[in-house]
């Protein structure tokens, strides 16, 4: 390839626009061919290289631009318009600009020389220069008008927990709330003048319970002193003994009975105790293990000694001569003569 002789007239100027404008160096030259004639209206390729410290120092920047010469061979380029000049640290010593030319488009560049950039434009140098010393503080200016209220800042961190204050006075007793899904009372609980032996709810969800007296009211009582006369249906309810008890006590010729012990009992301040019906005494037996654990050997339901069952009277009559009783030895119910002497335990409902 024949050597291309060119003449470059270059003007390097920093972009001195506002700080937001791109940092670039203007480059201008006239390209001549080997005959000294300008390369008119032709496209040439320029490669710009900036070296640190010397003409052969490390490369701090490089870029290639394709530019078009006018009819006089004049080309214009902005160094830094392709790659960013911010990569050059202008504060670390002298910088040298090397220019290479390719007029054939064959990527065959001819080195056109290297020259030192003797004056680094302020807008480039200030981009990475070390700050100078802080100047003296000026006089306090006049207080300006109060600005508009800014947006509320984020919530700060929670402070430390303060010292616990003194306990306030106890408030008034609130009204009793509605019953929850469970039971308020339980078997074996000391409540309502006795001990709970059974709890249940009616179809409306209201809780009910059966409470037994805390001790036997008698260990040897006849069902009734009149053991040959049938009272009838008013004393034969198998589920609730309250009406049975009233009928037994009200029978003509009545003097003493198991029902009378219960009728006269006022344990816990209550006067609605009665002799349990068959079903109610069965609930007492079902709770026997828990109740006896709470009441102890003296006051518990007596189950008999040496195989002899501990019988308790119910208030449920069978006929003229017999009424129903229950063995707390095995829970069996059977009828017995109204003149037999059995244990007596009172119950009431809540």
Tab-separated table of C-alpha atoms in Angstrom:
chain	number	residue	atom	x	y	z
A	1	UNK	CA	0.000	0.000	0.000
A	2	UNK	CA	1.316	3.454	-0.876
A	3	UNK	CA	1.875	5.829	1.975
A	4	UNK	CA	-0.741	8.504	2.404
A	5	UNK	CA	0.716	11.920	3.163
A	6	UNK	CA	-1.625	14.018	5.171
A	7	UNK	CA	-1.565	17.372	6.801
A	8	UNK	CA	-3.560	17.805	10.042
A	9	UNK	CA	-4.544	21.146	11.417
A	10	UNK	CA	-6.097	20.192	14.759
A	11	UNK	CA	-8.069	22.268	17.205
A	12	UNK	CA	-8.759	20.605	20.578
A	13	UNK	CA	-11.327	22.357	22.703
A	14	UNK	CA	-13.114	21.219	25.807
A	15	UNK	CA	-16.858	21.317	25.877
A	16	UNK	CA	-17.401	24.294	28.156
A	17	UNK	CA	-21.178	24.019	28.402
A	18	UNK	CA	-23.055	23.400	31.615
A	19	UNK	CA	-22.044	20.501	33.846
A	20	UNK	CA	-24.842	18.383	32.449
A	21	UNK	CA	-23.414	18.530	28.906
A	22	UNK	CA	-21.234	15.617	27.704
A	23	UNK	CA	-17.445	15.847	28.333
A	24	UNK	CA	-15.780	15.925	24.872
A	25	UNK	CA	-12.773	17.362	23.034
A	26	UNK	CA	-13.380	18.995	19.642
A	27	UNK	CA	-10.931	17.816	16.951
A	28	UNK	CA	-10.557	19.442	13.503
A	29	UNK	CA	-8.088	18.706	10.716
A	30	UNK	CA	-7.568	18.860	6.899
A	31	UNK	CA	-6.734	15.531	5.216
A	32	UNK	CA	-4.460	15.540	2.119
A	33	UNK	CA	-3.481	12.664	-0.122
A	34	UNK	CA	0.073	11.794	-1.208
A	35	UNK	CA	-0.132	14.418	-3.948
A	36	UNK	CA	-0.923	17.124	-1.448
A	37	UNK	CA	-4.484	17.461	-2.637
A	38	UNK	CA	-7.327	17.571	-0.071
A	39	UNK	CA	-9.386	14.398	0.253
A	40	UNK	CA	-12.667	15.955	-0.847
A	41	UNK	CA	-16.060	14.540	0.144
A	42	UNK	CA	-14.537	11.214	1.240
A	43	UNK	CA	-15.018	9.115	4.340
A	44	UNK	CA	-12.018	8.462	6.560
A	45	UNK	CA	-11.585	6.568	9.839
A	46	UNK	CA	-9.797	8.199	12.774
A	47	UNK	CA	-8.574	6.315	15.860
A	48	UNK	CA	-7.846	8.428	18.953
A	49	UNK	CA	-5.692	7.087	21.772
A	50	UNK	CA	-4.845	8.927	25.060
A	51	UNK	CA	-1.693	7.747	26.883
A	52	UNK	CA	-0.793	8.327	30.529
A	53	UNK	CA	2.523	10.075	31.437
A	54	UNK	CA	4.308	9.716	28.021
A	55	UNK	CA	3.784	9.120	24.303
A	56	UNK	CA	4.229	5.372	24.905
A	57	UNK	CA	2.541	5.182	28.321
A	58	UNK	CA	-0.425	3.021	29.226
A	59	UNK	CA	-3.579	3.643	27.282
A	60	UNK	CA	-6.171	5.541	29.309
A	61	UNK	CA	-8.701	5.924	26.481
A	62	UNK	CA	-9.319	4.838	22.871
A	63	UNK	CA	-12.111	5.184	20.337
A	64	UNK	CA	-12.660	5.024	16.531
A	65	UNK	CA	-14.783	7.471	14.558
A	66	UNK	CA	-15.776	7.442	10.865
A	67	UNK	CA	-16.036	11.026	9.585
A	68	UNK	CA	-16.659	12.649	6.171
A	69	UNK	CA	-14.376	15.349	4.784
A	70	UNK	CA	-15.934	18.347	3.013
A	71	UNK	CA	-14.819	19.619	-0.422
A	72	UNK	CA	-11.738	21.142	1.215
A	73	UNK	CA	-10.749	17.948	3.019
A	74	UNK	CA	-11.829	19.373	6.403
A	75	UNK	CA	-13.012	16.831	9.004
A	76	UNK	CA	-14.549	17.456	12.434
A	77	UNK	CA	-14.771	15.019	15.343
A	78	UNK	CA	-15.703	15.126	19.033
A	79	UNK	CA	-13.371	12.923	21.028
A	80	UNK	CA	-15.476	11.224	23.675
A	81	UNK	CA	-18.677	11.069	21.602
A	82	UNK	CA	-18.254	7.288	21.135
A	83	UNK	CA	-16.621	6.265	24.414
A	84	UNK	CA	-16.821	8.154	27.713
A	85	UNK	CA	-13.877	10.432	28.605
A	86	UNK	CA	-14.751	9.972	32.275
A	87	UNK	CA	-12.447	6.931	32.296
A	88	UNK	CA	-9.437	9.299	32.049
A	89	UNK	CA	-8.029	10.466	35.381
A	90	UNK	CA	-6.787	13.934	34.403
A	91	UNK	CA	-5.237	14.540	37.838
A	92	UNK	CA	-2.531	11.836	37.637
A	93	UNK	CA	0.046	13.470	35.377
A	94	UNK	CA	0.484	14.520	31.733
A	95	UNK	CA	-1.642	13.044	28.932
A	96	UNK	CA	-0.632	12.402	25.295
A	97	UNK	CA	-3.007	12.222	22.319
A	98	UNK	CA	-2.141	9.770	19.543
A	99	UNK	CA	-4.020	9.961	16.199
A	100	UNK	CA	-4.181	7.186	13.571
A	101	UNK	CA	-5.780	7.448	10.090
A	102	UNK	CA	-7.370	4.940	7.709
A	103	UNK	CA	-8.594	6.297	4.327
A	104	UNK	CA	-9.292	2.927	2.655
A	105	UNK	CA	-11.754	1.384	5.076
A	106	UNK	CA	-9.499	-1.678	5.364
A	107	UNK	CA	-8.815	-1.189	9.097
A	108	UNK	CA	-5.200	-0.442	8.129
A	109	UNK	CA	-4.338	2.588	10.278
A	110	UNK	CA	-1.377	4.849	9.725
A	111	UNK	CA	0.110	6.494	12.825
A	112	UNK	CA	-0.057	10.268	12.310
A	113	UNK	CA	1.848	11.230	15.446
A	114	UNK	CA	1.464	11.803	19.190
A	115	UNK	CA	1.415	15.131	21.013
A	116	UNK	CA	1.046	16.142	24.650
A	117	UNK	CA	-2.146	17.737	25.818
A	118	UNK	CA	-0.516	20.730	27.461
A	119	UNK	CA	-3.665	22.215	29.003
A	120	UNK	CA	-6.419	19.949	30.314
A	121	UNK	CA	-9.776	21.707	29.998
A	122	UNK	CA	-11.249	22.657	33.371
A	123	UNK	CA	-14.566	20.880	32.767
A	124	UNK	CA	-12.699	17.573	32.299
A	125	UNK	CA	-10.189	17.987	35.104
A	126	UNK	CA	-12.829	19.006	37.644
A	127	UNK	CA	-14.691	15.753	37.007
A	128	UNK	CA	-12.116	13.744	38.969
A	129	UNK	CA	-9.953	16.314	40.718
A	130	UNK	CA	-9.370	16.145	44.487
A	131	UNK	CA	-11.302	18.807	46.377
A	132	UNK	CA	-9.339	21.765	47.649
A	133	UNK	CA	-9.321	22.974	51.265
A	134	UNK	CA	-12.548	24.312	52.711
A	135	UNK	CA	-12.774	28.052	52.670
A	136	UNK	CA	-13.537	30.210	55.691
A	137	UNK	CA	-17.113	30.262	56.909
A	138	UNK	CA	-19.008	33.266	55.681
A	139	UNK	CA	-21.191	35.543	57.773
A	140	UNK	CA	-24.589	34.300	58.865
A	141	UNK	CA	-27.155	35.336	56.342
A	142	UNK	CA	-30.588	36.724	57.092
A	143	UNK	CA	-33.097	34.048	58.076
A	144	UNK	CA	-35.259	33.244	55.126
A	145	UNK	CA	-39.046	32.763	55.261
A	146	UNK	CA	-40.321	29.512	56.716
A	147	UNK	CA	-40.711	26.918	54.000
A	148	UNK	CA	-43.743	24.746	53.426
A	149	UNK	CA	-44.168	21.780	55.744
A	150	UNK	CA	-42.443	18.744	54.290
A	151	UNK	CA	-43.802	15.235	54.078
A	152	UNK	CA	-44.024	13.292	57.317
A	153	UNK	CA	-40.858	11.285	57.820
A	154	UNK	CA	-40.818	7.563	58.580
A	155	UNK	CA	-41.750	6.417	62.071
A	156	UNK	CA	-38.732	6.270	64.349
A	157	UNK	CA	-37.622	3.276	66.347
A	158	UNK	CA	-39.695	2.331	69.379
A	159	UNK	CA	-38.359	3.750	72.619
A	160	UNK	CA	-37.451	1.675	75.629
A	161	UNK	CA	-40.312	0.373	77.759
A	162	UNK	CA	-41.039	2.705	80.633
A	163	UNK	CA	-41.301	1.773	84.288
A	164	UNK	CA	-44.506	-0.056	85.190
A	165	UNK	CA	-46.939	2.281	86.872
A	166	UNK	CA	-48.888	1.631	90.045
A	167	UNK	CA	-51.814	-0.777	89.826
A	168	UNK	CA	-55.065	1.084	89.401
A	169	UNK	CA	-58.185	0.452	91.480
A	170	UNK	CA	-60.263	-2.636	90.720
A	171	UNK	CA	-63.153	-1.820	88.422
A	172	UNK	CA	-66.799	-2.636	89.004
A	173	UNK	CA	-67.950	-6.205	88.513
A	174	UNK	CA	-69.192	-6.600	84.969
A	175	UNK	CA	-72.332	-8.431	83.962
A	176	UNK	CA	-72.080	-12.186	83.557
A	177	UNK	CA	-71.367	-12.985	79.937
A	178	UNK	CA	-73.091	-15.599	77.841
A	179	UNK	CA	-71.991	-19.174	78.281
A	180	UNK	CA	-69.190	-20.252	75.971
A	181	UNK	CA	-69.172	-23.434	73.876
A	182	UNK	CA	-67.739	-25.449	76.788
A	183	UNK	CA	-69.017	-26.042	80.324
A	184	UNK	CA	-68.625	-23.543	83.136
A	185	UNK	CA	-68.557	-26.282	85.774
A	186	UNK	CA	-67.111	-29.780	85.979
A	187	UNK	CA	-67.598	-33.053	87.817
A	188	UNK	CA	-65.858	-33.014	91.175
A	189	UNK	CA	-66.124	-29.224	91.555
A	190	UNK	CA	-67.274	-27.939	94.955
A	191	UNK	CA	-70.151	-25.702	93.941
A	192	UNK	CA	-73.702	-24.640	94.889
A	193	UNK	CA	-73.552	-26.068	98.397
A	194	UNK	CA	-72.244	-29.503	97.395
A	195	UNK	CA	-70.162	-31.303	94.768
A	196	UNK	CA	-70.965	-31.478	91.026
A	197	UNK	CA	-71.760	-35.026	89.846
A	198	UNK	CA	-73.177	-34.294	86.364
A	199	UNK	CA	-73.336	-31.447	83.809
A	200	UNK	CA	-75.342	-31.148	80.583
A	201	UNK	CA	-76.856	-28.623	78.182
A	202	UNK	CA	-80.404	-28.330	76.938
A	203	UNK	CA	-81.349	-27.857	73.279
A	204	UNK	CA	-80.875	-24.076	73.632
A	205	UNK	CA	-77.293	-24.520	74.818
A	206	UNK	CA	-78.003	-23.584	78.444
A	207	UNK	CA	-75.899	-25.417	80.999
A	208	UNK	CA	-77.468	-27.464	83.813
A	209	UNK	CA	-75.961	-29.624	86.481
A	210	UNK	CA	-76.635	-31.969	89.388
A	211	UNK	CA	-75.021	-31.365	92.788
A	212	UNK	CA	-74.825	-33.934	95.614
A	213	UNK	CA	-74.537	-33.140	99.324
A	214	UNK	CA	-71.031	-33.308	100.760
A	215	UNK	CA	-71.898	-36.193	103.080
A	216	UNK	CA	-74.568	-38.844	103.678
A	217	UNK	CA	-77.552	-37.441	105.558
A	218	UNK	CA	-78.187	-40.869	107.027
A	219	UNK	CA	-76.476	-44.249	106.905
A	220	UNK	CA	-79.587	-46.196	107.990
A	221	UNK	CA	-82.979	-44.789	107.016
A	222	UNK	CA	-86.196	-46.453	105.859
A	223	UNK	CA	-87.676	-45.300	102.558
A	224	UNK	CA	-90.860	-44.359	104.521
A	225	UNK	CA	-92.392	-45.299	107.849
A	226	UNK	CA	-95.561	-46.211	105.916
A	227	UNK	CA	-94.309	-49.238	104.025
A	228	UNK	CA	-97.613	-50.733	102.834
A	229	UNK	CA	-99.388	-47.907	101.000
A	230	UNK	CA	-98.634	-47.032	97.370
A	231	UNK	CA	-98.316	-43.298	96.767
A	232	UNK	CA	-98.659	-43.657	92.990
A	233	UNK	CA	-97.346	-41.809	89.915
A	234	UNK	CA	-96.523	-38.631	91.866
A	235	UNK	CA	-93.683	-40.570	93.543
A	236	UNK	CA	-92.619	-42.780	90.628
A	237	UNK	CA	-90.675	-40.349	88.333
A	238	UNK	CA	-87.435	-42.116	87.309
A	239	UNK	CA	-85.557	-38.975	86.190
A	240	UNK	CA	-86.176	-36.183	88.696
A	241	UNK	CA	-86.732	-36.712	92.379
A	242	UNK	CA	-88.007	-33.277	93.446
A	243	UNK	CA	-91.686	-34.111	92.871
A	244	UNK	CA	-91.182	-37.630	94.239
A	245	UNK	CA	-89.748	-36.180	97.469
A	246	UNK	CA	-92.667	-33.767	97.920
A	247	UNK	CA	-95.162	-36.619	97.375
A	248	UNK	CA	-93.441	-38.907	99.924
A	249	UNK	CA	-93.339	-36.233	102.627
A	250	UNK	CA	-96.988	-35.268	101.966
A	251	UNK	CA	-98.441	-38.805	102.165
A	252	UNK	CA	-101.003	-39.378	104.977
A	253	UNK	CA	-99.488	-40.893	108.118
A	254	UNK	CA	-95.947	-39.899	107.148
A	255	UNK	CA	-93.592	-39.491	110.114
A	256	UNK	CA	-90.076	-40.234	108.890
A	257	UNK	CA	-88.415	-41.147	105.588
A	258	UNK	CA	-85.236	-40.855	103.541
A	259	UNK	CA	-87.036	-38.129	101.596
A	260	UNK	CA	-87.634	-36.125	104.792
A	261	UNK	CA	-83.867	-36.036	105.574
A	262	UNK	CA	-83.272	-34.446	102.167
A	263	UNK	CA	-86.336	-32.178	102.330
A	264	UNK	CA	-85.099	-30.627	105.597
A	265	UNK	CA	-81.441	-30.297	104.492
A	266	UNK	CA	-80.134	-26.701	103.977
A	267	UNK	CA	-76.488	-27.302	103.054
A	268	UNK	CA	-74.741	-24.267	101.544
A	269	UNK	CA	-77.758	-22.118	102.458
A	270	UNK	CA	-80.006	-23.846	99.880
A	271	UNK	CA	-83.445	-25.302	100.816
A	272	UNK	CA	-84.268	-27.088	97.543
A	273	UNK	CA	-82.514	-30.391	98.267
A	274	UNK	CA	-84.371	-33.652	97.563
A	275	UNK	CA	-83.941	-37.436	97.440
A	276	UNK	CA	-82.594	-38.344	93.957
A	277	UNK	CA	-84.629	-40.330	91.438
A	278	UNK	CA	-83.147	-43.459	89.811
A	279	UNK	CA	-81.440	-41.542	86.959
A	280	UNK	CA	-80.040	-38.911	89.310
A	281	UNK	CA	-78.581	-41.490	91.695
A	282	UNK	CA	-77.036	-43.206	88.650
A	283	UNK	CA	-75.228	-39.919	87.865
A	284	UNK	CA	-73.863	-39.950	91.419
A	285	UNK	CA	-72.530	-43.466	90.889
A	286	UNK	CA	-71.004	-42.538	87.525
A	287	UNK	CA	-69.074	-39.709	89.244
A	288	UNK	CA	-68.178	-41.912	92.221
A	289	UNK	CA	-64.448	-42.255	91.451
A	290	UNK	CA	-63.882	-38.484	91.134
A	291	UNK	CA	-66.219	-37.443	93.944
A	292	UNK	CA	-64.695	-39.908	96.402
A	293	UNK	CA	-61.211	-38.653	95.551
A	294	UNK	CA	-62.298	-35.104	96.437
A	295	UNK	CA	-64.372	-35.883	99.554
A	296	UNK	CA	-62.156	-38.563	101.091
A	297	UNK	CA	-63.053	-41.799	102.869
A	298	UNK	CA	-65.329	-40.297	105.525
A	299	UNK	CA	-67.660	-38.252	103.328
A	300	UNK	CA	-67.497	-40.238	100.096
A	301	UNK	CA	-70.234	-42.503	98.707
A	302	UNK	CA	-70.026	-45.748	100.688
A	303	UNK	CA	-69.602	-48.866	98.562
A	304	UNK	CA	-69.959	-51.477	101.284
A	305	UNK	CA	-67.532	-53.617	103.268
A	306	UNK	CA	-66.426	-57.239	102.808
A	307	UNK	CA	-68.619	-57.771	99.777
A	308	UNK	CA	-71.791	-56.320	101.317
A	309	UNK	CA	-73.039	-53.622	98.937
A	310	UNK	CA	-73.540	-50.061	100.137
A	311	UNK	CA	-77.157	-49.367	99.180
A	312	UNK	CA	-78.625	-45.885	98.707
A	313	UNK	CA	-82.311	-45.043	98.442
A	314	UNK	CA	-83.810	-43.370	95.374
A	315	UNK	CA	-87.080	-41.408	95.581
A	316	UNK	CA	-88.664	-43.565	92.842
A	317	UNK	CA	-91.451	-45.791	94.202
A	318	UNK	CA	-92.161	-49.223	92.667
A	319	UNK	CA	-95.424	-50.342	94.333
A	320	UNK	CA	-97.166	-50.614	97.714
A	321	UNK	CA	-94.270	-52.306	99.465
A	322	UNK	CA	-91.119	-51.553	97.474
A	323	UNK	CA	-88.994	-48.685	96.116
A	324	UNK	CA	-85.873	-48.544	93.971
A	325	UNK	CA	-82.411	-48.527	95.500
A	326	UNK	CA	-78.865	-48.673	94.095
A	327	UNK	CA	-75.730	-50.499	95.161
A	328	UNK	CA	-72.575	-48.347	95.114
A	329	UNK	CA	-70.610	-51.567	95.189
A	330	UNK	CA	-71.357	-52.347	91.523
A	331	UNK	CA	-73.892	-49.702	90.368
A	332	UNK	CA	-76.763	-52.149	90.155
A	333	UNK	CA	-80.328	-50.935	90.685
A	334	UNK	CA	-82.957	-53.110	92.361
A	335	UNK	CA	-86.097	-52.711	94.369
A	336	UNK	CA	-86.256	-53.319	98.071
A	337	UNK	CA	-88.783	-53.194	100.874
A	338	UNK	CA	-89.685	-49.674	101.965
A	339	UNK	CA	-88.785	-50.729	105.492
A	340	UNK	CA	-85.138	-51.543	104.671
A	341	UNK	CA	-82.480	-49.256	106.137
A	342	UNK	CA	-80.222	-47.733	103.382
A	343	UNK	CA	-77.869	-44.737	103.023
A	344	UNK	CA	-79.329	-41.340	102.106
A	345	UNK	CA	-77.608	-38.658	99.975
A	346	UNK	CA	-79.408	-35.445	98.927
A	347	UNK	CA	-79.137	-33.728	95.534
A	348	UNK	CA	-80.186	-30.436	93.945
A	349	UNK	CA	-79.997	-28.984	90.458
A	350	UNK	CA	-78.565	-25.690	89.183
